[in-house]
Short mmCIF file of C-alpha atoms in Angstrom, two decimals:
data_model
loop_
_atom_site.label_atom_id
_atom_site.label_comp_id
_atom_site.label_asym_id
_atom_site.label_seq_id
_atom_site.Cartn_x
_atom_site.Cartn_y
_atom_site.Cartn_z
CA UNK A 139 -145.19 15.08 -190.08
CA UNK A 140 -145.89 18.17 -192.16
CA UNK A 141 -142.14 18.76 -192.27
CA UNK A 142 -141.58 15.23 -193.57
CA UNK A 143 -144.24 15.73 -196.23
CA UNK A 144 -142.61 19.01 -197.24
CA UNK A 145 -139.24 17.29 -197.50
CA UNK A 146 -140.66 14.64 -199.79
CA UNK A 147 -142.34 17.33 -201.87
CA UNK A 148 -139.06 19.23 -202.13
CA UNK A 149 -137.34 16.07 -203.33
CA UNK A 150 -140.01 15.43 -205.95
CA UNK A 151 -139.71 19.00 -207.19
CA UNK A 152 -135.92 18.71 -207.29
CA UNK A 153 -136.02 15.38 -209.14
CA UNK A 154 -138.60 16.57 -211.67
CA UNK A 155 -136.86 19.89 -212.26
CA UNK A 156 -133.62 18.13 -213.23
CA UNK A 157 -135.35 15.67 -215.55
CA UNK A 158 -133.93 15.76 -219.09
CA UNK A 159 -131.09 18.06 -218.14
CA UNK A 160 -127.41 17.57 -218.88
CA UNK A 161 -125.75 14.75 -216.94
CA UNK A 162 -121.95 14.39 -217.07
CA UNK A 163 -120.50 11.16 -218.53
CA UNK A 164 -119.17 10.31 -215.09
CA UNK A 165 -122.69 10.46 -213.63
CA UNK A 166 -124.80 12.95 -211.75
CA UNK A 167 -122.91 15.21 -209.37
CA UNK A 168 -124.05 16.74 -206.08
CA UNK A 169 -124.15 20.52 -206.67
CA UNK A 170 -121.23 22.34 -205.02
CA UNK A 171 -122.26 24.54 -202.10
CA UNK A 172 -120.69 27.82 -201.05
CA UNK A 173 -120.61 26.53 -197.46
CA UNK A 174 -118.41 23.54 -198.41
CA UNK A 175 -119.65 21.89 -195.21
CA UNK A 176 -118.71 24.72 -192.81
CA UNK A 177 -122.37 25.60 -192.14
CA UNK A 178 -125.00 24.76 -194.73
CA UNK A 179 -127.57 27.02 -193.07
CA UNK A 180 -125.34 30.10 -193.11
CA UNK A 181 -125.14 32.71 -195.84
CA UNK A 182 -121.62 32.77 -197.29
CA UNK A 183 -119.95 35.46 -199.33
CA UNK A 184 -118.40 34.12 -202.53
CA UNK A 185 -115.37 36.39 -202.88
CA UNK A 186 -113.21 38.55 -200.61
CA UNK A 187 -114.36 41.72 -202.39
CA UNK A 188 -118.00 40.79 -201.77
CA UNK A 189 -117.28 39.91 -198.13
CA UNK A 190 -115.50 43.24 -197.50
CA UNK A 191 -118.44 45.07 -199.04
CA UNK A 192 -120.91 43.22 -196.80
CA UNK A 193 -118.75 43.82 -193.71
CA UNK A 194 -118.59 47.55 -194.36
CA UNK A 195 -122.22 48.02 -195.32
CA UNK A 196 -123.57 45.90 -192.43
CA UNK A 197 -120.90 47.03 -189.94
CA UNK A 198 -120.17 43.44 -188.99
CA UNK A 199 -116.82 41.69 -188.54
CA UNK A 200 -115.72 39.28 -191.26
CA UNK A 201 -114.39 35.78 -190.65
CA UNK A 202 -112.29 34.30 -193.46
CA UNK A 203 -111.59 30.56 -193.34
CA UNK A 204 -108.80 29.19 -195.53
CA UNK A 205 -109.03 25.44 -195.94
CA UNK A 206 -108.62 22.55 -198.38
CA UNK A 207 -111.21 19.88 -199.07
CA UNK A 208 -108.66 17.04 -198.89
CA UNK A 209 -106.71 18.29 -195.86
CA UNK A 210 -107.44 16.12 -192.78
CA UNK A 211 -106.78 19.03 -190.37
CA UNK A 212 -109.28 21.18 -192.27
CA UNK A 213 -111.80 18.34 -192.26
CA UNK A 214 -111.44 17.76 -188.51
CA UNK A 215 -111.91 21.45 -187.72
CA UNK A 216 -114.85 21.68 -190.11
CA UNK A 217 -116.60 18.82 -188.33
CA UNK A 218 -116.61 20.46 -184.86
CA UNK A 219 -117.16 23.90 -186.43
CA UNK A 220 -120.30 22.88 -188.31
CA UNK A 221 -121.63 20.82 -185.37
CA UNK A 222 -121.41 23.66 -182.83
CA UNK A 223 -124.79 25.38 -182.75
CA UNK A 224 -123.63 28.29 -180.56
CA UNK A 225 -120.82 29.09 -182.99
CA UNK A 226 -123.11 28.71 -186.02
CA UNK A 227 -125.76 30.98 -184.49
CA UNK A 228 -123.22 33.69 -183.64
CA UNK A 229 -121.79 33.53 -187.14
CA UNK A 230 -125.24 33.71 -188.68
CA UNK A 231 -126.35 36.70 -186.65
CA UNK A 232 -123.22 38.74 -186.04
CA UNK A 233 -120.65 37.97 -188.76
CA UNK A 234 -119.99 38.13 -192.44
CA UNK A 235 -118.41 34.82 -193.46
CA UNK A 236 -116.25 33.57 -196.30
CA UNK A 237 -114.48 30.26 -196.82
CA UNK A 238 -111.79 29.94 -199.46
CA UNK A 239 -109.87 27.01 -200.91
CA UNK A 240 -107.67 29.33 -202.94
CA UNK A 241 -105.47 32.16 -201.64
CA UNK A 242 -106.33 35.75 -202.54
CA UNK A 243 -103.80 38.22 -203.88
CA UNK A 244 -104.09 40.26 -200.64
CA UNK A 245 -101.04 39.47 -198.54
CA UNK A 246 -102.66 40.96 -195.44
CA UNK A 247 -104.69 37.76 -195.23
CA UNK A 248 -101.54 35.71 -194.68
CA UNK A 249 -99.74 37.59 -191.87
CA UNK A 250 -97.49 34.61 -191.08
CA UNK A 251 -97.76 32.57 -194.27
CA UNK A 252 -100.22 30.60 -196.31
CA UNK A 253 -101.36 27.42 -194.60
CA UNK A 254 -104.63 25.65 -193.84
CA UNK A 255 -106.76 25.62 -191.85
CA UNK A 256 -106.33 29.32 -191.05
CA UNK A 257 -108.94 31.73 -189.70
CA UNK A 258 -108.51 35.48 -190.07
CA UNK A 259 -110.84 38.17 -188.76
CA UNK A 260 -111.30 41.47 -190.59
CA UNK A 261 -112.86 44.53 -188.99
CA UNK A 262 -115.51 46.48 -190.95
CA UNK A 263 -112.97 49.32 -191.09
CA UNK A 264 -111.14 46.95 -193.53
CA UNK A 265 -108.41 46.27 -190.96
CA UNK A 266 -107.14 42.68 -190.74
CA UNK A 267 -107.24 41.74 -187.04
CA UNK A 268 -103.74 40.25 -186.93
CA UNK A 269 -104.03 40.62 -183.13
CA UNK A 270 -106.67 37.88 -182.88
CA UNK A 271 -104.65 34.67 -182.86
CA UNK A 272 -104.88 31.02 -181.93
CA UNK A 273 -102.65 28.90 -179.74
CA UNK A 274 -99.68 28.09 -181.98
CA UNK A 275 -96.65 30.38 -182.22
CA UNK A 276 -95.51 29.00 -185.58
CA UNK A 277 -98.96 29.18 -187.17
CA UNK A 278 -100.72 31.94 -185.33
CA UNK A 279 -104.06 31.70 -187.15
CA UNK A 280 -104.41 27.90 -187.10
CA UNK A 281 -107.01 26.17 -184.93
CA UNK A 282 -107.35 22.52 -184.04
CA UNK A 283 -110.68 20.88 -183.14
CA UNK A 284 -109.80 21.17 -179.43
CA UNK A 285 -109.42 24.96 -179.85
CA UNK A 286 -113.10 25.60 -180.53
CA UNK A 287 -113.63 27.46 -177.22
CA UNK A 288 -110.70 29.73 -178.04
CA UNK A 289 -112.15 30.36 -181.49
CA UNK A 290 -115.51 31.31 -179.97
CA UNK A 291 -113.78 33.66 -177.53
CA UNK A 292 -111.84 35.17 -180.45
CA UNK A 293 -115.16 35.76 -182.21
CA UNK A 294 -116.25 37.79 -179.18
CA UNK A 295 -113.05 39.85 -179.53
CA UNK A 296 -113.75 40.41 -183.22
CA UNK A 297 -117.25 41.64 -182.34
CA UNK A 298 -115.67 44.50 -180.38
CA UNK A 299 -115.16 46.62 -183.46
CA UNK A 300 -112.23 48.96 -183.95
CA UNK A 301 -113.07 52.64 -183.89
CA UNK A 302 -113.13 54.18 -187.30
CA UNK A 303 -110.85 57.21 -187.60
CA UNK A 304 -113.43 59.20 -189.52
CA UNK B 48 -135.62 1.82 -210.06
CA UNK B 49 -132.21 1.52 -208.42
CA UNK B 50 -131.69 5.20 -209.18
CA UNK B 51 -134.95 6.06 -207.43
CA UNK B 52 -133.95 3.99 -204.43
CA UNK B 53 -130.57 5.72 -204.35
CA UNK B 54 -132.29 9.10 -204.48
CA UNK B 55 -134.49 8.22 -201.53
CA UNK B 56 -131.45 6.95 -199.65
CA UNK B 57 -129.58 10.17 -200.39
CA UNK B 58 -132.51 12.16 -199.03
CA UNK B 59 -132.66 10.08 -195.87
CA UNK B 60 -128.93 10.53 -195.35
CA UNK B 61 -129.26 14.27 -195.93
CA UNK B 62 -132.21 14.60 -193.57
CA UNK B 63 -130.56 12.54 -190.84
CA UNK B 64 -127.22 14.32 -191.19
CA UNK B 65 -128.85 17.70 -190.59
CA UNK B 66 -130.84 16.49 -187.57
CA UNK B 67 -130.10 18.52 -184.44
CA UNK B 68 -128.05 21.08 -186.31
CA UNK B 69 -128.42 24.83 -186.20
CA UNK B 70 -131.56 26.19 -187.85
CA UNK B 71 -131.93 29.98 -188.36
CA UNK B 72 -134.83 31.77 -186.62
CA UNK B 73 -136.33 32.45 -190.04
CA UNK B 74 -136.43 28.71 -190.81
CA UNK B 75 -134.33 26.23 -192.69
CA UNK B 76 -132.56 27.58 -195.76
CA UNK B 77 -131.67 25.82 -198.99
CA UNK B 78 -127.86 25.72 -199.12
CA UNK B 79 -126.40 28.22 -201.61
CA UNK B 80 -124.78 26.59 -204.63
CA UNK B 81 -121.77 27.84 -206.55
CA UNK B 82 -123.70 27.30 -209.80
CA UNK B 83 -126.49 29.70 -208.75
CA UNK B 84 -128.70 27.95 -211.29
CA UNK B 85 -126.37 28.34 -214.31
CA UNK B 86 -125.60 24.61 -214.42
CA UNK B 87 -125.92 22.54 -211.26
CA UNK B 88 -123.99 19.64 -212.79
CA UNK B 89 -120.98 21.74 -213.75
CA UNK B 90 -117.91 22.37 -211.64
CA UNK B 91 -117.61 26.10 -210.92
CA UNK B 92 -114.59 28.05 -209.76
CA UNK B 93 -115.32 30.21 -206.72
CA UNK B 94 -113.05 33.18 -207.39
CA UNK B 95 -111.37 34.82 -210.36
CA UNK B 96 -107.91 33.92 -209.03
CA UNK B 97 -108.92 30.27 -208.75
CA UNK B 98 -110.48 30.32 -212.23
CA UNK B 99 -107.33 31.83 -213.79
CA UNK B 100 -105.21 29.20 -212.11
CA UNK B 101 -107.44 26.41 -213.45
CA UNK B 102 -107.46 27.94 -216.95
CA UNK B 103 -103.66 28.08 -217.06
CA UNK B 104 -103.00 24.70 -215.51
CA UNK B 105 -105.61 22.90 -217.66
CA UNK B 106 -104.98 25.02 -220.77
CA UNK B 107 -108.69 25.67 -221.16
CA UNK B 108 -110.52 28.93 -221.90
CA UNK B 109 -112.38 30.59 -219.04
CA UNK B 110 -115.95 31.89 -219.25
CA UNK B 111 -116.89 34.51 -216.66
CA UNK B 112 -120.60 35.28 -216.22
CA UNK B 113 -121.54 38.46 -214.38
CA UNK B 114 -125.17 38.42 -213.25
CA UNK B 115 -127.53 39.35 -210.44
CA UNK B 116 -130.02 37.03 -208.79
CA UNK B 117 -132.85 39.57 -208.92
CA UNK B 118 -132.20 40.89 -212.44
CA UNK B 119 -134.89 39.65 -214.86
CA UNK B 120 -132.51 39.77 -217.86
CA UNK B 121 -130.01 37.60 -215.95
CA UNK B 122 -132.79 35.21 -214.96
CA UNK B 123 -134.07 34.88 -218.53
CA UNK B 124 -130.59 34.17 -219.89
CA UNK B 125 -129.89 31.71 -217.07
CA UNK B 126 -133.02 29.74 -217.93
CA UNK B 127 -132.05 29.04 -221.56
CA UNK B 128 -128.38 28.70 -220.60
CA UNK B 129 -128.99 25.99 -218.01
CA UNK B 130 -131.57 24.20 -220.20
CA UNK B 131 -129.26 23.86 -223.22
CA UNK B 132 -127.56 20.47 -222.98
CA UNK B 133 -125.12 21.12 -225.84
CA UNK B 134 -123.90 24.30 -224.18
CA UNK B 135 -123.68 22.64 -220.76
CA UNK B 136 -121.73 19.69 -222.15
CA UNK B 137 -119.24 21.95 -223.94
CA UNK B 138 -118.75 24.01 -220.82
CA UNK B 139 -118.26 20.91 -218.71
CA UNK B 140 -115.69 19.36 -221.00
CA UNK B 141 -113.82 22.27 -222.54
CA UNK B 142 -114.10 25.31 -220.28
CA UNK B 143 -113.27 26.65 -216.88
CA UNK B 144 -116.33 28.49 -215.60
CA UNK B 145 -117.05 31.17 -213.02
CA UNK B 146 -120.22 33.09 -212.25
CA UNK B 147 -120.05 36.24 -210.15
CA UNK B 148 -122.67 38.48 -208.58
CA UNK B 149 -120.03 40.95 -207.47
CA UNK B 150 -117.51 42.79 -209.65
CA UNK B 151 -113.81 42.02 -209.29
CA UNK B 152 -111.13 44.68 -208.92
CA UNK B 153 -109.74 43.73 -212.35
CA UNK B 154 -110.96 46.36 -214.83
CA UNK B 155 -110.05 44.13 -217.79
CA UNK B 156 -113.22 42.20 -217.01
CA UNK B 157 -115.37 45.26 -217.76
CA UNK B 158 -114.05 46.45 -221.16
CA UNK B 159 -117.15 48.58 -221.80
CA UNK B 160 -118.53 48.97 -218.30
CA UNK B 161 -120.08 46.99 -215.48
CA UNK B 162 -123.51 45.63 -216.35
CA UNK B 163 -125.37 42.34 -216.12
CA UNK B 164 -125.75 39.88 -217.64
CA UNK B 165 -122.28 40.03 -219.17
CA UNK B 166 -120.15 37.17 -220.44
CA UNK B 167 -116.39 37.55 -220.85
CA UNK B 168 -113.98 34.95 -222.17
CA UNK B 169 -110.40 34.75 -220.92
CA UNK B 170 -107.67 32.83 -222.74
CA UNK B 171 -105.36 30.54 -220.70
CA UNK B 172 -102.56 32.99 -221.58
CA UNK B 173 -104.47 35.29 -219.13
CA UNK B 174 -105.63 37.52 -222.00
CA UNK B 175 -109.20 38.81 -221.78
CA UNK B 176 -110.81 38.05 -225.16
CA UNK B 177 -112.34 41.50 -225.65
CA UNK B 178 -112.67 40.51 -229.32
CA UNK B 179 -115.40 37.94 -228.57
CA UNK B 180 -118.55 40.01 -228.37
CA UNK B 181 -122.32 39.72 -228.55
CA UNK B 182 -124.83 41.55 -230.70
CA UNK B 183 -125.23 44.91 -228.96
CA UNK B 184 -122.95 47.86 -229.73
CA UNK B 185 -123.69 49.65 -226.45
CA UNK B 186 -123.20 46.54 -224.29
CA UNK B 187 -120.81 44.40 -226.24
CA UNK B 188 -120.68 41.48 -223.81
CA UNK B 189 -124.41 41.22 -223.10
CA UNK B 190 -126.51 38.33 -224.37
CA UNK B 191 -130.26 37.92 -224.50
CA UNK B 192 -132.01 34.53 -224.42
CA UNK B 193 -132.43 34.70 -228.23
CA UNK B 194 -128.63 35.05 -228.59
CA UNK B 195 -127.84 31.55 -227.36
CA UNK B 196 -126.64 30.34 -230.79
CA UNK B 197 -124.27 33.32 -230.98
CA UNK B 198 -122.99 32.52 -227.50
CA UNK B 199 -122.32 28.91 -228.51
CA UNK B 200 -120.48 30.08 -231.61
CA UNK B 201 -118.47 32.49 -229.42
CA UNK B 202 -117.54 29.55 -227.23
CA UNK B 203 -116.09 27.85 -230.31
CA UNK B 204 -114.03 31.00 -230.96
CA UNK B 205 -112.78 30.99 -227.37
CA UNK B 206 -111.72 27.36 -227.77
CA UNK B 207 -109.28 28.46 -230.50
CA UNK B 208 -106.62 29.45 -228.02
CA UNK B 209 -104.27 32.36 -228.53
CA UNK B 210 -100.65 31.44 -229.09
CA UNK B 211 -98.50 31.99 -226.07
CA UNK B 212 -95.49 34.21 -226.78
CA UNK B 213 -93.16 31.98 -224.79
#
């Protein structure tokens, strides 16, 4: 009940704080989120540089998701990905995460080409874990919704960090 | 009245769609937005690569804002920036926009050093407009809240595109 009251309060605050502000000709838009639906409760890095910095400084593996908003395969994976609480919790606690709809200039992030959806792990030593792959020989870093268990097991692999050569 | 009803409906949909989903130990978080408070109704690029691509393909100038969430100067500028409807409308219609809390690897975006807040214009020919500066000799791309008129006039300069040498 208190939660419901708080929600209503939050809405009132949101509505009043946007009063009188710029509204596009085409009507009010829903603000874009960094999560893009892959986990609204998670804290996402915005750029690859930022994500690498977080991975190094927190000594956590990085998961990079390449996807497209209007790609049905991306959408299907996103649905099961965002609905899986175990996966979301592990990501929240043990990973640095980044989702991108635009390729970076770093070719290490496309070991076998640029396609979506594609999930690449990067070790905090800045090494792309090209060894952590999905089920498909022609698109080694692609996952389908039915591959969620494999993805979770790959996350466990990524959590076993490489030894730094320092 | 219809708008109010729609708002309530939107809230109900939002609340119900998050029911049963992962909630962090520290409690529910407000999803991060790409705008970070610089204009919730505007469409922001996520990365510099993406922004450059949009600028070229739409033949529009790019504004890059470097800021930090916990920097009081950034916060003060953000307040007047997001409250100014003329500025927001011009950005929405005539610019590609990007705000970053992390520096890129491209040193052209820090002509006189890395500081915040800092606003750099980039022409669709991919040329950083180092000639479009603010009021301060020691931090040429910094703006204070009182410099908003200058910023708007600089936006007009940026809209006069450089001639491509093609």
